[in-house]
Amino acid sequence: MGYSLEFDKENYSVKTVTLDGQSVTYRAYENIVYVKNPVDVKRQCLNIYVPQIFYEQERVNGYTLETVPVLLPNGIGGYAPAFPEQPGKDFGGHINATFYALCHGYVVATPGARGRGLKDENGTYYGVAPAAIVDLKAAVRYLRYNKGRVPGDVEKLISNGTSAGGALSSLLGASGNHPDYEPYLKALGAADARDDIFAASCYCPITNLNHADMAYEWEFNGQNDYHTFKFEFPEGADHPTRTPLNGHLTDSQMAMSAQLKAMFPAYLNSLDLKDENGELLTLDRDGDGSFKAFIKRYVLRSAQRALDGGADLSDMHWLTVVDGNAVDLDFTGYIAFRTRMKCTPAFDNVSMGTPENELFGCGAVQYRHFTQFSLEHSQADGALAEPEQIKLMNPMYYIGDTACQTAVNYRIRHGAVDRDTSLAVSAMLTLMLRNHGVAVDYHLPWGIPHAGDYDLDELFEWIRGICK
Ligand code: DHB
């Protein structure tokens, strides 16, 4: 039998939330299991929220209950399991996209998803790749299947996520309806409907994981000190504590850094990326070239916006400002200013133990490698994930594949002082999308570290623009 995939219009409660002096009343349809045969009912469910005002007047901002776009924010972080997001505040104390959307008259559908670390009674890790993307697709299929019954226009689904959630948002956008995911969706009893979406908003996407180590060293090679944080969850606390953790790369890590950096140009050049003028973007053996110039242009644009907003950047000695114009930057100085966060390799650790090693686990094996390089340098006698599992998590393989429908609109934000992944990662994603006809609003906001949802006014301005 399994769970019903028919949306029940009558099964809601009316709630009011007040934050920072702003109140919104909404219908809450919560914990709707979105597949017939879930393996984790607490995660494979979604919440649908509808501003109450839609039941009091026919139109809100020109939209009816049938035509209003639907924001699809995922709360995924660190590739960990996620519950559906509720209207509220994030860890930083800022209102989240769900609350903002409701206040501004949008329907919100927030999916939960499985993630790394989930283990069943047989000792099987059931949240490994591709579980999270399969779950997000199943949630989209549920909404599509219930077209006309669920509130909102299911042809105007706009995904949003940060970091690992940004990566999954980019993958959800890229791989719509691709047959690769079909067996996984079938096994869960996902609704028989399409899973492509209209638009994807991606904050600092930790994506393209199997090329992220070389991209990281392309950027941070030569920075041999790392500055990171140790996160701990004290008993009973709902927030992790964050302690600074500083260190120096070992000789072997420095040697790997140089090797990985040297591998990046061949990968980048294989993508045949072109800028808006049709100019091929490449890198030479030393990692210099037009692709690097492309990233520099975006950092300069970011500096310019900061200057235009009145910021004083005179301390940034790596930046050349002439008459209020950011005209040049010394890339090495800029990277030294950002500092290195992760040791080498940044994602596929040769000793295992990263979130990404765990993402690519399998069965009872908690951690696996996902690059040939780290397999060959493994200090953990680690196994390599199957190429299919690695492919299923990487949007770069799906953009341009005619077997899928990629979202026609993207918004990608990567803070100009983010160090969790290389700026090359979001730049390659942006270029790959643009080269295949996708409209991408790309920006590296000044002074922003690894974070998301910090510019909700602008995010929703973009949403208004693409939905016009
Ligand atoms: C996240 C951050 C990381 O540095 C990473 O490697 C994976 C995920 C995150 O914040 O989601």
mmCIF file of C-alpha atoms in Angstrom, residues 28-275:
data_model
loop_
_atom_site.group_PDB
_atom_site.id
_atom_site.type_symbol
_atom_site.label_atom_id
_atom_site.label_comp_id
_atom_site.label_asym_id
_atom_site.label_seq_id
_atom_site.Cartn_x
_atom_site.Cartn_y
_atom_site.Cartn_z
ATOM 1 C CA ALA A 28 0.865 25.027 7.338
ATOM 2 C CA TYR A 29 0.692 21.608 5.689
ATOM 3 C CA GLU A 30 3.477 19.809 7.493
ATOM 4 C CA ASN A 31 5.369 16.521 7.331
ATOM 5 C CA ILE A 32 3.782 15.317 4.094
ATOM 6 C CA VAL A 33 5.597 12.133 3.119
ATOM 7 C CA TYR A 34 6.419 12.617 -0.572
ATOM 8 C CA VAL A 35 7.115 9.007 -1.638
ATOM 9 C CA LYS A 36 4.995 5.863 -1.384
ATOM 10 C CA ASN A 37 7.747 3.756 0.175
ATOM 11 C CA PRO A 38 9.914 6.001 2.358
ATOM 12 C CA VAL A 39 12.968 4.642 4.143
ATOM 13 C CA ASP A 40 13.045 7.633 6.518
ATOM 14 C CA VAL A 41 9.653 9.278 7.103
ATOM 15 C CA LYS A 42 11.140 12.074 9.190
ATOM 16 C CA ARG A 43 13.310 13.270 6.288
ATOM 17 C CA GLN A 44 11.446 12.186 3.164
ATOM 18 C CA CYS A 45 8.676 14.661 3.807
ATOM 19 C CA LEU A 46 7.889 18.232 2.989
ATOM 20 C CA ASN A 47 6.145 21.224 4.489
ATOM 21 C CA ILE A 48 3.970 23.454 2.355
ATOM 22 C CA TYR A 49 3.229 26.960 3.607
ATOM 23 C CA VAL A 50 0.696 29.350 2.124
ATOM 24 C CA PRO A 51 0.207 32.981 3.176
ATOM 25 C CA GLN A 52 -3.274 33.223 4.733
ATOM 26 C CA ILE A 53 -3.966 36.372 2.713
ATOM 27 C CA PHE A 54 -4.557 34.158 -0.362
ATOM 28 C CA TYR A 55 -7.731 32.878 1.358
ATOM 29 C CA GLU A 56 -8.946 36.396 2.089
ATOM 30 C CA GLN A 57 -8.440 38.074 -1.249
ATOM 31 C CA GLU A 58 -8.219 36.664 -4.752
ATOM 32 C CA ARG A 59 -4.937 38.275 -5.792
ATOM 33 C CA VAL A 60 -1.717 39.013 -3.945
ATOM 34 C CA ASN A 61 0.863 41.014 -5.931
ATOM 35 C CA GLY A 62 -1.132 40.079 -9.027
ATOM 36 C CA TYR A 63 -0.905 36.344 -8.298
ATOM 37 C CA THR A 64 -3.706 33.913 -7.473
ATOM 38 C CA LEU A 65 -3.324 30.666 -5.553
ATOM 39 C CA GLU A 66 -2.970 28.951 -8.932
ATOM 40 C CA THR A 67 -0.343 31.280 -10.396
ATOM 41 C CA VAL A 68 1.907 32.204 -7.473
ATOM 42 C CA PRO A 69 5.508 30.915 -7.789
ATOM 43 C CA VAL A 70 6.697 28.354 -5.244
ATOM 44 C CA LEU A 71 9.971 28.755 -3.371
ATOM 45 C CA LEU A 72 11.662 25.402 -2.711
ATOM 46 C CA PRO A 73 14.298 26.010 -0.034
ATOM 47 C CA ASN A 74 16.299 23.061 1.215
ATOM 48 C CA GLY A 75 17.928 23.280 4.627
ATOM 49 C CA ILE A 76 20.754 20.909 3.735
ATOM 50 C CA GLY A 77 24.177 21.690 5.232
ATOM 51 C CA GLY A 78 27.374 19.675 5.247
ATOM 52 C CA TYR A 79 25.716 16.942 3.167
ATOM 53 C CA ALA A 80 24.014 15.942 6.430
ATOM 54 C CA PRO A 81 20.367 14.828 6.664
ATOM 55 C CA ALA A 82 17.844 17.665 6.723
ATOM 56 C CA PHE A 83 14.347 18.236 8.004
ATOM 57 C CA PRO A 84 11.968 20.512 6.121
ATOM 58 C CA GLU A 85 12.696 24.180 6.870
ATOM 59 C CA GLN A 86 10.187 26.150 8.943
ATOM 60 C CA PRO A 87 9.672 29.909 8.888
ATOM 61 C CA GLY A 88 12.170 31.248 11.423
ATOM 62 C CA LYS A 89 15.734 32.390 11.889
ATOM 63 C CA ASP A 90 19.022 30.818 10.871
ATOM 64 C CA PHE A 91 21.993 30.136 13.198
ATOM 65 C CA GLY A 92 23.176 33.692 12.638
ATOM 66 C CA GLY A 93 19.883 35.083 13.937
ATOM 67 C CA HIS A 94 18.703 36.280 10.516
ATOM 68 C CA ILE A 95 15.221 35.521 9.202
ATOM 69 C CA ASN A 96 15.269 32.646 6.742
ATOM 70 C CA ALA A 97 14.093 32.552 3.148
ATOM 71 C CA THR A 98 10.924 30.666 4.130
ATOM 72 C CA PHE A 99 9.756 33.405 6.493
ATOM 73 C CA TYR A 100 10.718 36.121 4.023
ATOM 74 C CA ALA A 101 8.855 34.398 1.182
ATOM 75 C CA LEU A 102 5.663 34.077 3.227
ATOM 76 C CA CYS A 103 5.824 37.737 4.249
ATOM 77 C CA HIS A 104 6.120 38.647 0.567
ATOM 78 C CA GLY A 105 3.239 36.538 -0.697
ATOM 79 C CA TYR A 106 4.928 33.402 -2.038
ATOM 80 C CA VAL A 107 4.004 29.780 -1.476
ATOM 81 C CA VAL A 108 6.850 27.780 0.081
ATOM 82 C CA ALA A 109 7.465 24.040 -0.204
ATOM 83 C CA THR A 110 10.383 22.908 1.958
ATOM 84 C CA PRO A 111 11.658 19.366 1.447
ATOM 85 C CA GLY A 112 13.655 17.330 3.942
ATOM 86 C CA ALA A 113 16.200 14.867 2.602
ATOM 87 C CA ARG A 114 18.442 12.014 3.651
ATOM 88 C CA GLY A 115 22.136 12.682 4.141
ATOM 89 C CA ARG A 116 25.459 11.187 5.106
ATOM 90 C CA GLY A 117 25.791 9.442 8.449
ATOM 91 C CA LEU A 118 22.304 7.927 8.568
ATOM 92 C CA LYS A 119 22.637 4.246 9.459
ATOM 93 C CA ASP A 120 19.901 1.628 9.639
ATOM 94 C CA GLU A 121 19.626 -1.320 12.051
ATOM 95 C CA ASN A 122 21.672 -3.505 9.678
ATOM 96 C CA GLY A 123 24.569 -1.078 9.752
ATOM 97 C CA THR A 124 23.882 0.205 6.235
ATOM 98 C CA TYR A 125 24.521 3.874 5.516
ATOM 99 C CA TYR A 126 21.315 4.814 3.747
ATOM 100 C CA GLY A 127 21.873 8.547 3.256
ATOM 101 C CA VAL A 128 24.919 8.283 0.970
ATOM 102 C CA ALA A 129 24.963 9.710 -2.559
ATOM 103 C CA PRO A 130 22.697 10.013 -4.427
ATOM 104 C CA ALA A 131 20.058 9.873 -1.632
ATOM 105 C CA ALA A 132 19.709 13.645 -1.094
ATOM 106 C CA ILE A 133 19.222 14.552 -4.748
ATOM 107 C CA VAL A 134 16.838 11.635 -5.254
ATOM 108 C CA ASP A 135 14.773 12.924 -2.323
ATOM 109 C CA LEU A 136 14.661 16.484 -3.657
ATOM 110 C CA LYS A 137 13.551 15.153 -7.039
ATOM 111 C CA ALA A 138 10.887 13.002 -5.368
ATOM 112 C CA ALA A 139 9.572 16.115 -3.582
ATOM 113 C CA VAL A 140 9.381 17.969 -6.907
ATOM 114 C CA ARG A 141 7.560 15.019 -8.477
ATOM 115 C CA TYR A 142 5.061 15.028 -5.605
ATOM 116 C CA LEU A 143 4.298 18.710 -6.225
ATOM 117 C CA ARG A 144 3.959 18.211 -10.003
ATOM 118 C CA TYR A 145 1.794 15.143 -9.558
ATOM 119 C CA ASN A 146 -0.550 17.235 -7.429
ATOM 120 C CA LYS A 147 -0.760 20.094 -9.931
ATOM 121 C CA GLY A 148 -4.076 21.886 -9.401
ATOM 122 C CA ARG A 149 -4.453 20.412 -5.904
ATOM 123 C CA VAL A 150 -1.369 21.936 -4.263
ATOM 124 C CA PRO A 151 -1.297 25.685 -3.845
ATOM 125 C CA GLY A 152 0.987 27.558 -6.228
ATOM 126 C CA ASP A 153 2.196 27.173 -9.804
ATOM 127 C CA VAL A 154 4.239 23.967 -9.946
ATOM 128 C CA GLU A 155 5.765 25.155 -13.241
ATOM 129 C CA LYS A 156 7.382 28.001 -11.268
ATOM 130 C CA LEU A 157 9.444 26.060 -8.742
ATOM 131 C CA ILE A 158 12.458 28.022 -7.510
ATOM 132 C CA SER A 159 14.988 26.021 -5.553
ATOM 133 C CA ASN A 160 17.223 27.648 -2.928
ATOM 134 C CA GLY A 161 20.104 26.316 -0.848
ATOM 135 C CA THR A 162 23.453 27.139 0.719
ATOM 136 C CA SER A 163 26.758 25.284 0.587
ATOM 137 C CA ALA A 164 25.942 21.554 0.307
ATOM 138 C CA GLY A 165 22.345 22.782 -0.059
ATOM 139 C CA GLY A 166 23.539 25.156 -2.802
ATOM 140 C CA ALA A 167 25.249 22.250 -4.513
ATOM 141 C CA LEU A 168 22.038 20.218 -4.382
ATOM 142 C CA SER A 169 20.059 23.195 -5.647
ATOM 143 C CA SER A 170 22.434 23.453 -8.621
ATOM 144 C CA LEU A 171 22.132 19.720 -9.272
ATOM 145 C CA LEU A 172 18.342 19.747 -8.984
ATOM 146 C CA GLY A 173 18.302 22.574 -11.509
ATOM 147 C CA ALA A 174 20.750 20.916 -13.878
ATOM 148 C CA SER A 175 19.490 17.344 -14.042
ATOM 149 C CA GLY A 176 15.689 17.662 -14.440
ATOM 150 C CA ASN A 177 14.064 14.371 -15.550
ATOM 151 C CA HIS A 178 17.378 12.675 -16.282
ATOM 152 C CA PRO A 179 16.898 8.880 -16.589
ATOM 153 C CA ASP A 180 20.014 8.258 -14.439
ATOM 154 C CA TYR A 181 17.924 8.873 -11.314
ATOM 155 C CA GLU A 182 14.900 6.850 -12.406
ATOM 156 C CA PRO A 183 15.733 3.523 -10.687
ATOM 157 C CA TYR A 184 16.259 5.269 -7.344
ATOM 158 C CA LEU A 185 12.992 7.197 -7.665
ATOM 159 C CA LYS A 186 11.102 4.064 -8.690
ATOM 160 C CA ALA A 187 12.423 2.120 -5.712
ATOM 161 C CA LEU A 188 11.021 4.775 -3.351
ATOM 162 C CA GLY A 189 7.674 4.910 -5.110
ATOM 163 C CA ALA A 190 8.104 8.533 -6.169
ATOM 164 C CA ALA A 191 5.146 10.093 -7.982
ATOM 165 C CA ASP A 192 4.983 9.569 -11.722
ATOM 166 C CA ALA A 193 5.667 13.152 -12.810
ATOM 167 C CA ARG A 194 8.447 15.419 -14.067
ATOM 168 C CA ASP A 195 11.175 16.702 -11.748
ATOM 169 C CA ASP A 196 12.629 19.617 -13.732
ATOM 170 C CA ILE A 197 12.408 23.038 -12.084
ATOM 171 C CA PHE A 198 12.120 26.615 -13.314
ATOM 172 C CA ALA A 199 15.021 28.200 -11.470
ATOM 173 C CA ALA A 200 17.824 27.493 -9.028
ATOM 174 C CA SER A 201 19.349 29.817 -6.452
ATOM 175 C CA CYS A 202 22.694 28.543 -5.204
ATOM 176 C CA TYR A 203 24.739 30.116 -2.430
ATOM 177 C CA CYS A 204 28.400 29.023 -2.298
ATOM 178 C CA PRO A 205 27.740 25.622 -3.866
ATOM 179 C CA ILE A 206 30.151 22.939 -2.611
ATOM 180 C CA THR A 207 29.872 21.123 -5.901
ATOM 181 C CA ASN A 208 31.910 19.484 -8.674
ATOM 182 C CA LEU A 209 33.410 17.486 -5.820
ATOM 183 C CA ASN A 210 35.590 15.204 -7.917
ATOM 184 C CA HIS A 211 37.455 18.237 -9.319
ATOM 185 C CA ALA A 212 37.237 20.469 -6.242
ATOM 186 C CA ASP A 213 40.599 19.389 -4.762
ATOM 187 C CA MET A 214 42.567 20.534 -7.805
ATOM 188 C CA ALA A 215 40.531 23.742 -8.057
ATOM 189 C CA TYR A 216 41.277 24.417 -4.392
ATOM 190 C CA GLU A 217 45.026 24.016 -4.877
ATOM 191 C CA TRP A 218 44.940 26.070 -8.076
ATOM 192 C CA GLU A 219 43.751 28.883 -5.833
ATOM 193 C CA PHE A 220 45.441 28.232 -2.470
ATOM 194 C CA ASN A 221 48.761 26.590 -3.424
ATOM 195 C CA GLY A 222 51.532 28.526 -1.705
ATOM 196 C CA GLN A 223 49.326 29.319 1.285
ATOM 197 C CA ASN A 224 50.781 26.757 3.641
ATOM 198 C CA ASP A 225 49.042 27.793 6.835
ATOM 199 C CA TYR A 226 45.418 26.840 7.279
ATOM 200 C CA HIS A 227 42.830 28.471 9.488
ATOM 201 C CA THR A 228 39.692 26.521 10.179
ATOM 202 C CA PHE A 229 37.288 25.806 13.013
ATOM 203 C CA LYS A 230 36.512 22.827 15.138
ATOM 204 C CA PHE A 231 32.772 22.310 15.555
ATOM 205 C CA GLU A 232 31.407 20.522 18.597
ATOM 206 C CA PHE A 233 27.876 19.831 19.735
ATOM 207 C CA PRO A 234 27.739 20.121 23.523
ATOM 208 C CA GLU A 235 25.099 17.878 25.158
ATOM 209 C CA GLY A 236 21.675 19.433 24.938
ATOM 210 C CA ALA A 237 22.783 22.484 22.942
ATOM 211 C CA ASP A 238 20.988 23.324 19.720
ATOM 212 C CA HIS A 239 23.953 25.251 18.265
ATOM 213 C CA PRO A 240 27.444 23.854 17.693
ATOM 214 C CA THR A 241 30.380 25.618 19.338
ATOM 215 C CA ARG A 242 33.135 26.873 17.041
ATOM 216 C CA THR A 243 36.779 26.929 18.138
ATOM 217 C CA PRO A 244 39.556 28.263 15.856
ATOM 218 C CA LEU A 245 41.945 25.546 14.650
ATOM 219 C CA ASN A 246 45.145 26.664 12.948
ATOM 220 C CA GLY A 247 47.886 24.579 11.398
ATOM 221 C CA HIS A 248 50.630 24.243 8.816
ATOM 222 C CA LEU A 249 50.640 21.878 5.853
ATOM 223 C CA THR A 250 53.020 18.937 6.175
ATOM 224 C CA ASP A 251 55.733 18.362 3.544
ATOM 225 C CA SER A 252 53.627 15.635 2.006
ATOM 226 C CA GLN A 253 50.563 17.921 1.892
ATOM 227 C CA MET A 254 52.611 20.664 0.246
ATOM 228 C CA ALA A 255 53.819 18.163 -2.353
ATOM 229 C CA MET A 256 50.231 17.054 -3.024
ATOM 230 C CA SER A 257 49.145 20.686 -3.262
ATOM 231 C CA ALA A 258 51.635 21.287 -6.079
ATOM 232 C CA GLN A 259 50.567 18.104 -7.881
ATOM 233 C CA LEU A 260 46.868 18.929 -7.633
ATOM 234 C CA LYS A 261 47.427 22.505 -8.785
ATOM 235 C CA ALA A 262 49.292 21.174 -11.812
ATOM 236 C CA MET A 263 46.333 18.904 -12.696
ATOM 237 C CA PHE A 264 43.746 21.678 -12.775
ATOM 238 C CA PRO A 265 44.540 23.393 -16.116
ATOM 239 C CA ALA A 266 43.981 20.173 -18.106
ATOM 240 C CA TYR A 267 40.544 19.736 -16.535
ATOM 241 C CA LEU A 268 39.578 23.393 -16.965
ATOM 242 C CA ASN A 269 40.749 23.436 -20.587
ATOM 243 C CA SER A 270 38.788 20.245 -21.330
ATOM 244 C CA LEU A 271 35.538 22.108 -20.549
ATOM 245 C CA ASP A 272 35.899 24.538 -23.495
ATOM 246 C CA LEU A 273 34.339 27.368 -21.529
ATOM 247 C CA LYS A 274 33.746 30.698 -23.235
ATOM 248 C CA ASP A 275 33.019 34.131 -21.806
#
